Amino acid sequence: MGVLSALVRLLLSPPACRDSQRLAAAIEGKTVVITGASYGIGEATALLLASCGAEVLLLARSAERLEEVAGEIRAAGGKASVYRLDLADPQAIGAVAAQMEAQHPRIHTIISNAGHSIRRPVLHSAEKDDLGRLLAVNFSGPATLLLALLPRMVAQGGGVVVSVSSASALPPGIPRWAAYQGSKAGFDVWLGSLGNELRGRGVRVASVYLPLVRTRMIAPTRAYRFAPALTPLEAAQSVVYPLIQPVRRVAPWWLAGQQIASLLFPNVLDRALSGMEQVERRLSRRREK
Ligand SMILES: NC(=O)c1ccc[n+]([C@@H]2O[C@H](COP(=O)([O-])OP(=O)(O)OC[C@H]3O[C@@H](n4cnc5c(N)ncnc54)[C@H](OP(=O)(O)O)[C@@H]3O)[C@@H](O)[C@H]2O)c1
């Protein structure tokens, strides 16, 4: 079972950097900002980069968790600083960016990883303001942080921005994920535009389209309980791939097939997905009886 699930994960995985010497050669002595470093993929990415010699600046709301991650890094001889930040609070973002810049003369890399997901029927979603909340955490907050840090990065000759995106940020639209898909896709397109504008000024951007990863984010979704999923370390090895290879996009091989299929046969995919939604609605009505 263990071997089989490792094989399935390997088949699902995007390209990854599993060679720590190669990673160290690319990032040793560099300063890397990582948002959402308190849990899951961000935490695993911070530990991986710090173990290869990067100085990591850890951002999230849970300051105590960040201190634990930083403590683990320092105990192993690495360098880490903690910045408490709620990306949904636009006023706080500028202040934290200024504080990081004052304390770290050069930021080489930004890993925009923090994010939140909500799976909810769209007609229930409006009263909870799911779209507003997810746009703040997955789009406008990360964008505001980048806009605060980029002017100095450009003035200093450039750097790398990696966005931790999702295979579901690309079509087709999946029922019950409208706010998540919309906010992740919006940030992705915004970053692509910014990347093409700033490429000539030394800034390189990359999007990492992850498949399912076993973190607390997917824990509430019953349908994912037994689905194949990467571990946070496996995901982190894909997140750092653009730091060893100058790629614009890191994606599992099957995502290109999904994109081609959604261009060539949009009706087939849309009908299949809406059929699955109808089955799920029937099942949940039956459970409620
Ligand atoms: N898990 C998956 O299957 C999967 C698949 C594809 C893409 N992704 C993407 O991977 C990224 C990381 O997700 P994960 O699976 O590692 O989830 P996770 O374990 O829930 O971690 C999410 C991180 O984002 C931070 N965060 C959430 N809201 C924030 C806010 N308002 N301000 C600042 N930080 C905030 C959290 O820290 P605090 O709670 O301490 O603030 C936490 O560190 C997300 O962008 C997600 O969209 C995940």
Short mmCIF file of C-alpha atoms and ligand atoms in Angstrom, two decimals, residues 35-43 59-63 65-66 84-89 112-117 136-138 164-168 180 184 208-218 224 229 232, ligand 1:
data_model
loop_
_atom_site.label_atom_id
_atom_site.label_comp_id
_atom_site.label_asym_id
_atom_site.label_seq_id
_atom_site.Cartn_x
_atom_site.Cartn_y
_atom_site.Cartn_z
CA THR A 35 3.89 33.82 3.49
CA GLY A 36 1.77 31.23 5.26
CA ALA A 37 4.84 29.66 6.88
CA SER A 38 3.05 28.58 10.06
CA TYR A 39 1.50 25.37 8.67
CA GLY A 40 1.42 22.96 5.77
CA ILE A 41 3.23 23.71 2.52
CA GLY A 42 4.62 27.07 3.70
CA GLU A 43 6.10 25.54 6.85
CA LEU A 59 4.82 35.44 7.75
CA ALA A 60 1.36 34.37 8.96
CA ARG A 61 -1.22 35.27 11.61
CA SER A 62 -0.23 32.58 14.16
CA ALA A 63 2.86 34.17 15.71
CA ARG A 65 3.39 28.72 15.49
CA LEU A 66 5.84 30.84 13.47
CA ARG A 84 2.95 38.39 12.27
CA LEU A 85 0.68 39.48 9.42
CA ASP A 86 -2.98 39.11 8.53
CA LEU A 87 -3.12 39.43 4.73
CA ALA A 88 -6.77 40.43 5.02
CA ASP A 89 -5.69 43.63 6.81
CA SER A 112 3.53 33.84 -2.00
CA ASN A 113 2.04 30.77 -0.40
CA ALA A 114 -0.54 31.85 2.23
CA GLY A 115 -4.05 30.99 1.23
CA HIS A 116 -7.41 29.78 2.35
CA SER A 117 -10.03 27.58 0.70
CA ALA A 136 -8.57 39.31 0.49
CA VAL A 137 -6.39 36.31 1.46
CA ASN A 138 -5.74 34.77 -1.97
CA VAL A 164 1.84 28.70 -4.80
CA SER A 165 -1.17 28.24 -7.01
CA SER A 166 -3.48 25.31 -7.56
CA ALA A 167 -4.30 22.96 -10.41
CA SER A 168 -7.85 24.14 -9.77
CA TYR A 180 -11.51 29.70 -4.19
CA LYS A 184 -6.60 31.88 -7.08
CA VAL A 208 3.35 26.39 -9.14
CA TYR A 209 0.08 24.58 -9.86
CA LEU A 210 -0.13 22.01 -7.09
CA PRO A 211 -2.45 19.03 -7.07
CA LEU A 212 -4.00 17.88 -3.78
CA VAL A 213 -1.64 18.13 -0.77
CA ARG A 214 -2.40 16.50 2.59
CA THR A 215 -2.56 19.59 4.89
CA ARG A 216 -5.13 21.01 7.29
CA MET A 217 -6.61 22.91 4.31
CA ILE A 218 -8.16 19.78 2.80
CA TYR A 224 -10.59 14.13 -0.29
CA ALA A 229 -2.35 13.64 -2.17
CA PRO A 232 3.79 18.91 2.43
N1 LIG B 1 -3.57 21.63 0.33
C1 LIG B 1 -3.84 21.53 -0.96
O1 LIG B 1 -4.39 20.51 -1.44
C2 LIG B 1 -3.44 22.64 -1.92
C3 LIG B 1 -3.50 22.37 -3.30
C4 LIG B 1 -3.15 23.37 -4.20
C5 LIG B 1 -2.73 24.61 -3.74
N2 LIG B 1 -2.69 24.84 -2.38
C6 LIG B 1 -2.26 26.18 -1.96
O2 LIG B 1 -1.16 26.04 -1.07
C7 LIG B 1 -1.10 27.17 -0.20
C8 LIG B 1 -0.85 26.69 1.23
O3 LIG B 1 -1.94 25.86 1.62
P1 LIG B 1 -1.80 24.67 2.70
O4 LIG B 1 -2.43 23.48 2.08
O5 LIG B 1 -0.41 24.58 3.22
O6 LIG B 1 -2.81 25.20 3.80
P2 LIG B 1 -2.64 25.41 5.37
O7 LIG B 1 -1.91 24.29 5.98
O8 LIG B 1 -4.01 25.74 5.84
O9 LIG B 1 -1.72 26.71 5.45
C9 LIG B 1 -2.20 27.96 5.02
C10 LIG B 1 -1.21 29.01 5.46
O10 LIG B 1 -1.72 30.30 5.06
C11 LIG B 1 -1.75 31.15 6.19
N3 LIG B 1 -2.86 32.10 6.14
C12 LIG B 1 -4.18 31.81 6.01
N4 LIG B 1 -4.90 32.95 6.09
C13 LIG B 1 -4.01 33.96 6.27
C14 LIG B 1 -4.13 35.37 6.44
N5 LIG B 1 -5.35 35.98 6.46
N6 LIG B 1 -3.02 36.11 6.60
C15 LIG B 1 -1.81 35.52 6.60
N7 LIG B 1 -1.61 34.20 6.45
C16 LIG B 1 -2.71 33.42 6.29
C17 LIG B 1 -1.92 30.21 7.38
O11 LIG B 1 -1.39 30.79 8.57
P3 LIG B 1 -2.24 31.38 9.79
O12 LIG B 1 -3.50 30.58 9.90
O13 LIG B 1 -1.30 31.24 10.93
O14 LIG B 1 -2.46 32.80 9.39
C18 LIG B 1 -1.05 29.02 6.96
O15 LIG B 1 0.29 29.23 7.30
C19 LIG B 1 -2.42 27.92 -0.38
O16 LIG B 1 -2.20 29.07 -1.16
C20 LIG B 1 -3.30 26.93 -1.14
O17 LIG B 1 -4.25 27.59 -1.97
C21 LIG B 1 -3.03 23.90 -1.47
#
